Short mmCIF file of C-alpha atoms and ligand atoms in Angstrom, two decimals:
data_model
loop_
_atom_site.label_atom_id
_atom_site.label_comp_id
_atom_site.label_asym_id
_atom_site.label_seq_id
_atom_site.Cartn_x
_atom_site.Cartn_y
_atom_site.Cartn_z
CA UNK A 186 0.07 -0.03 -0.04
CA UNK A 187 1.46 3.37 -0.97
CA UNK A 188 1.88 5.99 1.81
CA UNK A 189 -0.19 9.11 1.93
CA UNK A 190 2.23 11.88 0.70
CA UNK A 191 3.19 14.55 3.20
CA UNK A 192 1.59 17.75 2.92
CA UNK A 193 2.92 20.42 0.69
CA UNK A 194 5.25 23.12 2.37
CA UNK A 195 3.91 25.94 4.43
CA UNK A 196 5.19 28.27 1.48
CA UNK A 197 3.07 26.55 -1.07
CA UNK A 198 0.04 26.22 1.29
CA UNK A 199 0.20 29.89 2.47
CA UNK A 200 0.85 31.67 -0.74
CA UNK A 201 -2.09 32.73 -2.78
CA UNK A 202 -2.36 32.73 -6.51
CA UNK A 203 -1.92 36.07 -8.20
CA UNK A 204 -5.44 37.52 -8.54
CA UNK A 205 -4.51 39.69 -11.41
CA UNK A 206 -3.13 36.79 -13.38
CA UNK A 207 -6.15 34.73 -12.28
CA UNK A 208 -8.81 37.21 -13.44
CA UNK A 209 -6.89 37.75 -16.66
CA UNK A 210 -6.64 33.90 -17.18
CA UNK A 211 -10.46 33.63 -16.67
CA UNK A 212 -11.11 36.48 -19.20
CA UNK A 213 -8.83 34.88 -21.66
CA UNK A 214 -10.44 31.47 -21.30
CA UNK A 215 -13.86 32.99 -21.85
CA UNK A 216 -12.54 34.83 -25.03
CA UNK A 217 -11.11 31.60 -26.21
CA UNK A 218 -14.47 29.90 -25.75
CA UNK A 219 -15.98 32.50 -28.07
CA UNK A 220 -17.24 35.10 -25.56
CA UNK A 221 -16.98 38.80 -26.48
CA UNK A 222 -15.11 39.73 -23.28
CA UNK A 223 -13.83 43.31 -22.57
CA UNK A 224 -10.63 42.59 -20.58
CA UNK A 225 -9.52 45.35 -18.17
CA UNK A 226 -7.81 43.06 -15.95
CA UNK A 227 -4.27 42.63 -16.84
CA UNK A 228 -1.64 45.21 -16.66
CA UNK A 229 -0.44 44.47 -20.14
CA UNK A 230 -0.11 47.00 -23.01
CA UNK A 231 -1.91 46.08 -26.07
CA UNK A 232 0.89 47.30 -28.32
CA UNK A 233 3.49 45.11 -29.98
CA UNK A 234 7.08 45.33 -28.73
CA UNK A 235 8.80 48.07 -30.84
CA UNK A 236 10.13 46.63 -34.11
CA UNK A 237 13.84 47.51 -33.49
CA UNK A 238 13.91 45.72 -30.27
CA UNK A 239 12.35 42.66 -31.70
CA UNK A 240 14.77 42.73 -34.67
CA UNK A 241 17.81 42.96 -32.29
CA UNK A 242 16.54 39.85 -30.44
CA UNK A 243 16.17 37.98 -33.72
CA UNK A 244 19.59 39.13 -34.71
CA UNK A 245 20.94 37.81 -31.44
CA UNK A 246 19.38 34.50 -31.83
CA UNK A 247 20.97 34.37 -35.32
CA UNK A 248 24.34 35.23 -33.92
CA UNK A 249 24.07 32.46 -31.47
CA UNK A 250 23.34 34.38 -28.27
CA UNK A 251 21.70 31.36 -26.85
CA UNK A 252 24.03 30.35 -24.08
CA UNK A 253 24.17 31.34 -20.43
CA UNK A 254 24.80 34.92 -19.86
CA UNK A 255 26.71 36.32 -16.78
CA UNK A 256 24.35 36.09 -13.74
CA UNK A 257 23.80 39.81 -13.24
CA UNK A 258 23.24 40.48 -16.94
CA UNK A 259 25.16 41.11 -20.15
CA UNK A 260 27.74 43.86 -19.65
CA UNK A 261 26.51 46.27 -22.30
CA UNK A 262 23.00 46.15 -20.99
CA UNK A 263 24.23 46.79 -17.38
CA UNK A 264 26.38 49.60 -18.73
CA UNK A 265 23.51 51.10 -20.68
CA UNK A 266 21.21 50.97 -17.60
CA UNK A 267 23.96 52.44 -15.33
CA UNK A 268 24.10 55.26 -18.05
CA UNK A 269 20.43 55.67 -18.01
CA UNK A 270 20.25 56.18 -14.09
CA UNK A 271 23.22 58.46 -14.11
CA UNK A 272 22.10 60.65 -17.11
CA UNK A 273 18.28 60.64 -16.87
CA UNK A 274 17.79 60.63 -13.17
CA UNK A 275 21.16 62.24 -11.94
CA UNK A 276 21.93 59.20 -9.75
CA UNK A 277 25.56 58.31 -10.28
CA UNK A 278 25.35 54.56 -11.00
CA UNK A 279 28.03 52.01 -12.09
CA UNK A 280 27.35 48.81 -14.02
CA UNK A 281 28.38 46.90 -10.87
CA UNK A 282 25.14 48.28 -9.12
CA UNK A 283 22.89 46.90 -11.79
CA UNK A 284 21.36 43.35 -11.92
CA UNK A 285 19.19 42.20 -14.86
CA UNK A 286 16.62 39.57 -13.79
CA UNK A 287 13.87 37.41 -15.54
CA UNK A 288 11.08 40.08 -14.94
CA UNK A 289 10.20 43.02 -12.73
CA UNK A 290 8.30 40.54 -10.47
CA UNK A 291 11.47 38.54 -9.87
CA UNK A 292 13.48 41.63 -9.25
CA UNK A 293 10.96 42.54 -6.40
CA UNK A 294 11.17 39.04 -5.10
CA UNK A 295 15.06 38.89 -5.01
CA UNK A 296 15.14 42.37 -3.44
CA UNK A 297 12.81 41.25 -0.65
CA UNK A 298 14.90 38.07 -0.13
CA UNK A 299 18.09 40.10 -0.01
CA UNK A 300 16.80 42.56 2.61
CA UNK A 301 14.48 40.59 4.79
CA UNK A 302 14.95 37.81 7.32
CA UNK A 303 12.26 35.96 9.22
CA UNK A 304 10.78 38.20 11.91
CA UNK A 305 11.38 41.44 10.02
CA UNK A 306 8.42 43.64 9.17
CA UNK A 307 7.87 45.22 5.77
CA UNK A 308 5.69 48.30 5.46
CA UNK A 309 3.45 47.80 2.45
CA UNK A 310 1.25 50.75 1.57
CA UNK A 311 -2.10 49.74 0.34
CA UNK A 312 -3.61 49.73 -2.28
CA UNK A 313 -0.59 47.66 -3.12
CA UNK A 314 0.40 45.44 -6.01
CA UNK A 315 -0.98 41.99 -5.34
CA UNK A 316 2.46 40.19 -5.13
CA UNK A 317 4.18 42.35 -2.55
CA UNK A 318 2.55 40.98 0.60
CA UNK A 319 3.08 37.39 -0.79
CA UNK A 320 6.68 37.94 -1.57
CA UNK A 321 7.24 39.25 1.97
CA UNK A 322 5.59 36.11 3.44
CA UNK A 323 7.76 33.90 1.15
CA UNK A 324 10.82 35.52 2.72
CA UNK A 325 9.52 34.58 6.13
CA UNK A 326 8.92 38.18 6.99
CA UNK A 327 5.74 39.95 7.91
CA UNK A 328 3.90 42.38 5.73
CA UNK A 329 2.40 45.41 7.65
CA UNK A 330 -0.07 46.96 5.33
CA UNK A 331 -1.14 50.59 5.70
CA UNK A 332 -4.28 51.55 3.72
CA UNK A 333 -4.54 55.04 2.02
CA UNK A 334 -7.89 55.39 0.33
CA UNK A 335 -9.12 57.91 -2.26
CA UNK A 336 -9.51 60.35 0.63
CA UNK A 337 -5.70 60.90 0.58
CA UNK A 338 -5.41 60.29 -3.20
CA UNK A 339 -4.27 56.77 -2.39
CA UNK A 340 -1.03 58.20 -0.92
CA UNK A 341 0.66 57.25 2.26
CA UNK A 342 1.27 60.31 4.61
CA UNK A 343 4.35 60.62 6.69
CA UNK A 344 2.09 60.24 9.75
CA UNK A 345 0.68 57.05 8.63
CA UNK A 346 4.19 55.86 7.85
CA UNK A 347 5.54 56.90 11.30
CA UNK A 348 2.57 55.01 12.97
CA UNK A 349 3.39 51.85 11.18
CA UNK A 350 7.04 51.64 12.02
CA UNK A 351 8.17 49.33 14.91
CA UNK A 352 11.67 48.13 16.02
CA UNK A 353 11.19 45.25 13.68
CA UNK A 354 10.58 47.27 10.55
CA UNK A 355 13.24 46.70 7.94
CA UNK A 356 11.85 47.72 4.64
CA UNK A 357 9.36 50.16 3.08
CA UNK A 358 7.86 49.35 -0.34
CA UNK A 359 7.05 52.37 -2.53
CA UNK A 360 5.60 52.22 -5.93
CA UNK A 361 5.10 55.44 -7.82
CA UNK A 362 3.42 55.53 -10.39
CA UNK A 363 1.33 53.01 -8.56
CA UNK A 364 -0.22 49.77 -9.56
CA UNK A 365 -3.27 49.64 -8.95
CA UNK A 366 -4.29 53.30 -8.44
CA UNK A 367 -2.00 55.20 -11.03
CA UNK A 368 -1.22 57.62 -8.23
CA UNK A 369 1.95 59.50 -8.36
CA UNK A 370 3.75 61.03 -5.37
CA UNK A 371 4.85 64.52 -5.86
CA UNK A 372 8.60 65.16 -5.19
CA UNK A 373 7.80 66.90 -2.07
CA UNK A 374 5.61 64.06 -0.85
CA UNK A 375 8.12 61.43 -1.75
CA UNK A 376 10.90 63.45 -0.11
CA UNK A 377 9.07 63.49 3.16
CA UNK A 378 8.34 59.83 3.13
CA UNK A 379 12.06 59.10 2.31
CA UNK A 380 13.29 61.16 5.16
CA UNK A 381 11.09 59.25 7.53
CA UNK A 382 12.61 55.91 6.06
CA UNK A 383 16.06 57.35 6.57
CA UNK A 384 15.36 58.59 9.99
CA UNK A 385 14.23 55.01 11.02
CA UNK A 386 16.99 53.22 9.20
CA UNK A 387 14.70 51.50 6.76
CA UNK A 388 15.53 50.16 3.47
CA UNK A 389 13.21 51.21 0.61
CA UNK A 390 12.31 49.06 -2.37
CA UNK A 391 11.18 51.48 -4.88
CA UNK A 392 9.22 49.80 -7.65
CA UNK A 393 9.55 52.20 -10.53
CA UNK A 394 8.34 49.85 -13.29
CA UNK A 395 5.81 52.63 -14.57
CA UNK A 396 8.43 55.39 -14.47
CA UNK A 397 7.93 56.35 -18.09
CA UNK A 398 4.12 56.17 -17.98
CA UNK A 399 3.36 59.69 -16.69
CA UNK A 400 0.87 62.26 -17.96
CA UNK A 401 -0.07 65.97 -17.46
CA UNK A 402 3.74 66.88 -17.75
CA UNK A 403 4.54 65.07 -14.44
CA UNK A 404 8.27 64.07 -14.08
CA UNK A 405 9.56 60.91 -12.47
CA UNK A 406 11.27 61.12 -9.10
CA UNK A 407 13.03 58.33 -7.31
CA UNK A 408 13.45 58.21 -3.59
CA UNK A 409 17.00 57.49 -4.26
CA UNK A 410 17.51 61.03 -5.50
CA UNK A 411 16.94 62.90 -2.18
CA UNK A 412 20.27 62.38 -0.58
CA UNK A 413 23.43 60.08 -0.23
CA UNK A 414 21.74 58.32 2.77
CA UNK A 415 18.47 57.81 0.64
CA UNK A 416 20.46 56.37 -2.24
CA UNK A 417 22.49 53.93 -0.16
CA UNK A 418 19.28 52.37 1.13
CA UNK A 419 17.04 52.45 -1.96
CA UNK A 420 16.67 49.56 -4.20
CA UNK A 421 15.26 50.55 -7.50
CA UNK A 422 13.29 48.02 -9.25
CA UNK A 423 12.15 48.36 -12.77
CA UNK A 424 11.80 46.56 -15.99
CA UNK A 425 11.00 46.58 -19.74
CA UNK A 426 7.51 45.08 -19.67
CA UNK A 427 5.31 48.09 -19.25
CA UNK A 428 7.25 50.89 -20.93
CA UNK A 429 8.17 48.90 -23.99
CA UNK A 430 5.26 46.50 -24.26
CA UNK A 431 7.55 43.50 -23.43
CA UNK A 432 5.58 41.62 -20.88
CA UNK A 433 6.36 38.19 -22.24
CA UNK A 434 10.13 38.77 -22.42
CA UNK A 435 10.40 38.70 -18.65
CA UNK A 436 13.24 41.31 -18.12
CA UNK A 437 13.56 43.09 -14.95
CA UNK A 438 16.16 45.39 -13.46
CA UNK A 439 17.52 46.12 -10.01
CA UNK A 440 19.72 49.18 -9.19
CA UNK A 441 21.26 49.31 -5.71
CA UNK A 442 24.34 49.94 -3.66
CA UNK A 443 26.94 47.51 -4.70
CA UNK A 444 26.73 45.14 -1.72
CA UNK A 445 22.94 44.89 -2.16
CA UNK A 446 23.47 44.26 -6.00
CA UNK A 447 25.94 41.50 -5.24
CA UNK A 448 23.58 39.85 -2.76
CA UNK A 449 20.82 39.87 -5.28
CA UNK A 450 23.01 38.51 -7.92
CA UNK A 451 24.04 35.66 -5.53
CA UNK A 452 20.42 34.82 -4.91
CA UNK A 453 19.90 34.92 -8.75
CA UNK A 454 22.85 32.59 -9.39
CA UNK A 455 21.12 29.96 -7.21
CA UNK A 456 17.56 30.36 -8.44
CA UNK A 457 17.50 31.16 -12.23
CA UNK A 458 21.11 31.80 -13.37
CA UNK A 459 20.31 34.70 -15.61
CA UNK A 460 17.62 36.46 -17.56
CA UNK A 461 17.21 34.98 -21.09
CA UNK A 462 20.38 35.96 -23.02
CA UNK A 463 18.86 36.74 -26.41
CA UNK A 464 16.05 38.75 -24.82
CA UNK A 465 18.76 40.88 -22.99
CA UNK A 466 20.49 41.49 -26.42
CA UNK A 467 17.09 42.53 -27.87
CA UNK A 468 16.33 44.91 -24.97
CA UNK A 469 19.72 46.59 -25.35
CA UNK A 470 18.36 48.14 -28.58
CA UNK A 471 16.00 50.13 -26.46
CA UNK A 472 19.09 52.25 -25.55
CA UNK A 473 21.41 51.88 -28.45
CA UNK A 474 18.61 52.90 -30.93
CA UNK A 475 17.14 55.51 -28.52
CA UNK A 476 15.51 57.66 -31.21
CA UNK A 477 13.38 54.80 -32.41
CA UNK A 478 12.47 53.96 -28.81
CA UNK A 479 11.41 57.50 -28.17
CA UNK A 480 9.19 57.50 -31.10
CA UNK A 481 7.50 54.28 -30.08
CA UNK A 482 7.17 55.39 -26.41
CA UNK A 483 5.72 58.67 -27.48
CA UNK A 484 3.06 56.92 -29.57
CA UNK A 485 2.01 54.67 -26.71
CA UNK A 486 1.95 57.59 -24.30
CA UNK A 487 -0.43 59.60 -26.61
CA UNK A 488 -2.77 56.51 -26.69
CA UNK A 489 -2.52 55.82 -22.90
CA UNK A 490 -3.35 59.52 -22.13
CA UNK A 491 -6.35 59.58 -24.35
CA UNK A 492 -7.65 56.32 -22.90
CA UNK A 493 -7.01 57.53 -19.31
CA UNK A 494 -9.28 60.54 -19.97
CA UNK A 495 -11.86 58.43 -21.75
CA UNK A 496 -12.16 55.92 -18.95
CA UNK A 497 -12.04 58.49 -16.16
CA UNK A 498 -14.78 60.48 -17.74
CA UNK A 499 -16.78 57.32 -18.64
CA UNK A 500 -16.50 56.05 -15.19
CA UNK A 501 -17.66 59.20 -13.45
CA UNK A 502 -20.64 59.49 -15.82
CA UNK A 503 -22.04 56.36 -14.21
CA UNK A 504 -24.30 56.95 -11.21
CA UNK A 505 -22.69 55.65 -8.09
CA UNK A 506 -19.01 55.46 -9.33
CA UNK A 507 -16.46 57.90 -8.19
CA UNK A 508 -12.95 57.90 -9.81
CA UNK A 509 -9.92 59.97 -9.26
CA UNK A 510 -7.93 61.02 -12.36
CA UNK A 511 -4.55 59.35 -11.90
CA UNK A 512 -1.47 60.75 -13.41
CA UNK A 513 0.58 57.57 -14.02
CA UNK A 514 0.69 53.89 -15.14
CA UNK A 515 -2.37 52.78 -17.05
CA UNK A 516 -4.82 51.94 -14.22
CA UNK A 517 -7.66 53.82 -12.75
CA UNK A 518 -9.26 52.69 -9.35
CA UNK A 519 -12.80 53.55 -9.08
CA UNK A 520 -14.76 53.62 -5.79
CA UNK A 521 -17.68 51.27 -6.17
CA UNK A 522 -18.78 50.98 -2.56
CA UNK A 523 -22.10 52.75 -3.13
CA UNK A 524 -23.71 49.76 -4.70
CA UNK A 525 -24.25 47.66 -1.63
CA UNK A 526 -22.25 44.79 -3.23
CA UNK A 527 -18.74 43.78 -2.09
CA UNK A 528 -16.10 44.29 -4.70
CA UNK A 529 -15.52 40.67 -5.16
CA UNK A 530 -19.09 39.99 -5.92
CA UNK A 531 -19.37 43.14 -8.01
CA UNK A 532 -16.42 42.09 -10.29
CA UNK A 533 -17.53 38.43 -10.41
CA UNK A 534 -21.06 39.36 -11.55
CA UNK A 535 -19.71 42.10 -13.81
CA UNK A 536 -17.81 39.34 -15.70
CA UNK A 537 -20.58 36.74 -15.58
CA UNK A 538 -23.36 39.17 -16.61
CA UNK A 539 -21.71 41.74 -18.85
CA UNK A 540 -18.43 39.99 -19.76
CA UNK A 541 -16.26 42.89 -18.41
CA UNK A 542 -13.07 41.70 -16.58
CA UNK A 543 -11.81 43.98 -13.87
CA UNK A 544 -9.84 43.05 -10.66
CA UNK A 545 -11.54 43.64 -7.29
CA UNK A 546 -9.94 46.16 -4.95
CA UNK A 547 -9.72 43.52 -2.28
CA UNK A 548 -6.95 41.85 -4.22
CA UNK A 549 -4.98 44.98 -3.59
CA UNK A 550 -5.93 45.36 0.10
CA UNK A 551 -8.60 48.04 -0.79
CA UNK A 552 -12.12 46.62 -0.59
CA UNK A 553 -14.80 48.77 -2.15
CA UNK A 554 -12.70 49.69 -5.31
CA UNK A 555 -11.91 47.85 -8.54
CA UNK A 556 -8.97 48.23 -10.80
CA UNK A 557 -9.48 49.11 -14.52
CA UNK A 558 -6.52 48.68 -16.80
CA UNK A 559 -6.91 50.97 -19.80
CA UNK A 560 -3.97 49.38 -21.72
CA UNK A 561 -6.38 48.24 -24.24
CA UNK A 562 -8.07 49.44 -27.61
CA UNK A 563 -10.36 52.53 -27.31
CA UNK A 564 -13.22 50.41 -28.89
CA UNK A 565 -12.95 47.80 -26.19
CA UNK A 566 -12.88 50.49 -23.43
CA UNK A 567 -16.01 52.29 -24.86
CA UNK A 568 -17.82 48.98 -25.14
CA UNK A 569 -16.80 47.89 -21.59
CA UNK A 570 -17.83 51.24 -20.12
CA UNK A 571 -21.26 50.87 -21.73
CA UNK A 572 -21.66 47.50 -20.36
CA UNK A 573 -20.47 48.66 -16.94
CA UNK A 574 -23.02 51.51 -17.07
CA UNK A 575 -25.94 48.90 -17.82
CA UNK A 576 -24.72 46.72 -15.01
CA UNK A 577 -24.64 49.40 -12.48
CA UNK A 578 -28.00 50.75 -13.61
CA UNK A 579 -29.37 47.27 -12.94
CA UNK A 580 -28.07 46.93 -9.31
N1 LIG B 66 1.69 43.42 -13.06
C1 LIG B 66 0.61 43.16 -13.91
C2 LIG B 66 -0.71 43.43 -13.28
O1 LIG B 66 -0.75 43.94 -12.07
C3 LIG B 66 0.59 41.84 -14.44
C4 LIG B 66 0.08 40.66 -13.66
C5 LIG B 66 0.80 40.52 -12.53
O2 LIG B 66 1.93 40.06 -12.51
O3 LIG B 66 0.28 40.84 -11.44
O4 LIG B 66 -1.73 43.19 -13.85
#
C-alpha cells in the first residue's frame, strides 16, 4: 500500500495565486470559448514590442546568443542601464550596481529576499500590487499594510508611515506611479516619506516599473534622488514590460548599492542563473537605438493618455461610481462601494453578466474599489464602459 504523501510546504500552502493573473486567465479562457469579453484585468499593454527591439533579439538568436549570460546580466546592458540612471535621473550609477533579472516581479522578489529575514516587518502601503505581501511572506517576514484610500489620493502620509514603524521594521515598499491606482507622489511627498525611512533606518524598495508612463507633464522622481543616505538604502526595481510592451520577455532590473546588488546576484545565481540571453540583447536596442525607442514610447503615451481621460470621464458618468484622475501607469481605481455589493461579488457578476473583466480592490488590500487597466483598445474601452453602465443601472 502506498503511503499518503506528506503535505505540501507551508510556503506553497500559504501563498495565494496572483489574482491579477487569475482574473486575466479567466477572461482569456472566456474569450477563447468565443465570448465577447472586455478585458480590463491585466496590466499588459496592447501594443506590440517596438520593431527595432524585436529585430535585435532575432539578430541575437541568429548570432548564437543562446548560451548562459553572466548572472547579473550582459555587460553592455548593465552599462546602458547605469548610464540611464546616471544621465536621466542624476543618480551616479556604475554597471556593478545593476542586476538584470527575469522580470520585474522576480526583481522585487530577489530584493525582498536580499533584505528581509524571518521576523522582520515590511511596510506595504495599500492599495498595493498583489504580489508584494506574498513575496514578503515567502521571505518569512511579515507584511504590515497601511491603507491609504481615495481620501488621501491613495497616498501614504508621513504620519501614517511613522505610525506603522516598529523596532522590527526593515523595509518600506514604494511604488510610484502606482499599480493599482495610477497615483504618483509629488517630489515633496516622496521626499518626506524618504526622510522618515532614513530617520528610522529602513531600506526602501522603490518599484519604478511605470517610471515612463506619466501624464500631465509630471516628471518621475526616485526616492534615491533625495540624499546620499537615501541612495544607499534604496533599491530601485524596474523593467521593460510596461514601458516597451515587453511583458512576455520577462526582463526586470535592479539598481542598488553594490553590496545589495551583489547579494541579489548571488540569490539569482542559485535560483535562475540569468535572464534569457537573447532577450537581453534585444532589450539593449531600447538604448542603442534611443531615437526609435522615443518615437515608439511617445506613440504609446499619446494613446494611454487619451484612454485615461476616456475611461475617467466614462466611469464618473456612471451613477454611483467615483474615480480620481490618476497621473501615471495605465490604471484607474474607481470607488464602487455605493452599490451595496462587496467588490469581489461586483467584479464576479460584472464578468458573468456583462463580460467585463476587472480586478476587485480587495486583491490590492482595498475593498470597495476595483482596478481598471486601460492598456487596451479605445473601442473595447467604450464597449466595456457601456456594459459597466448597464450593469450598475441594474443593481
Ligand atoms: N503586473 C501586472 C498586473 O498587475 C501583470 C500581472 C501581475 O503580474 O500581477 O496586472
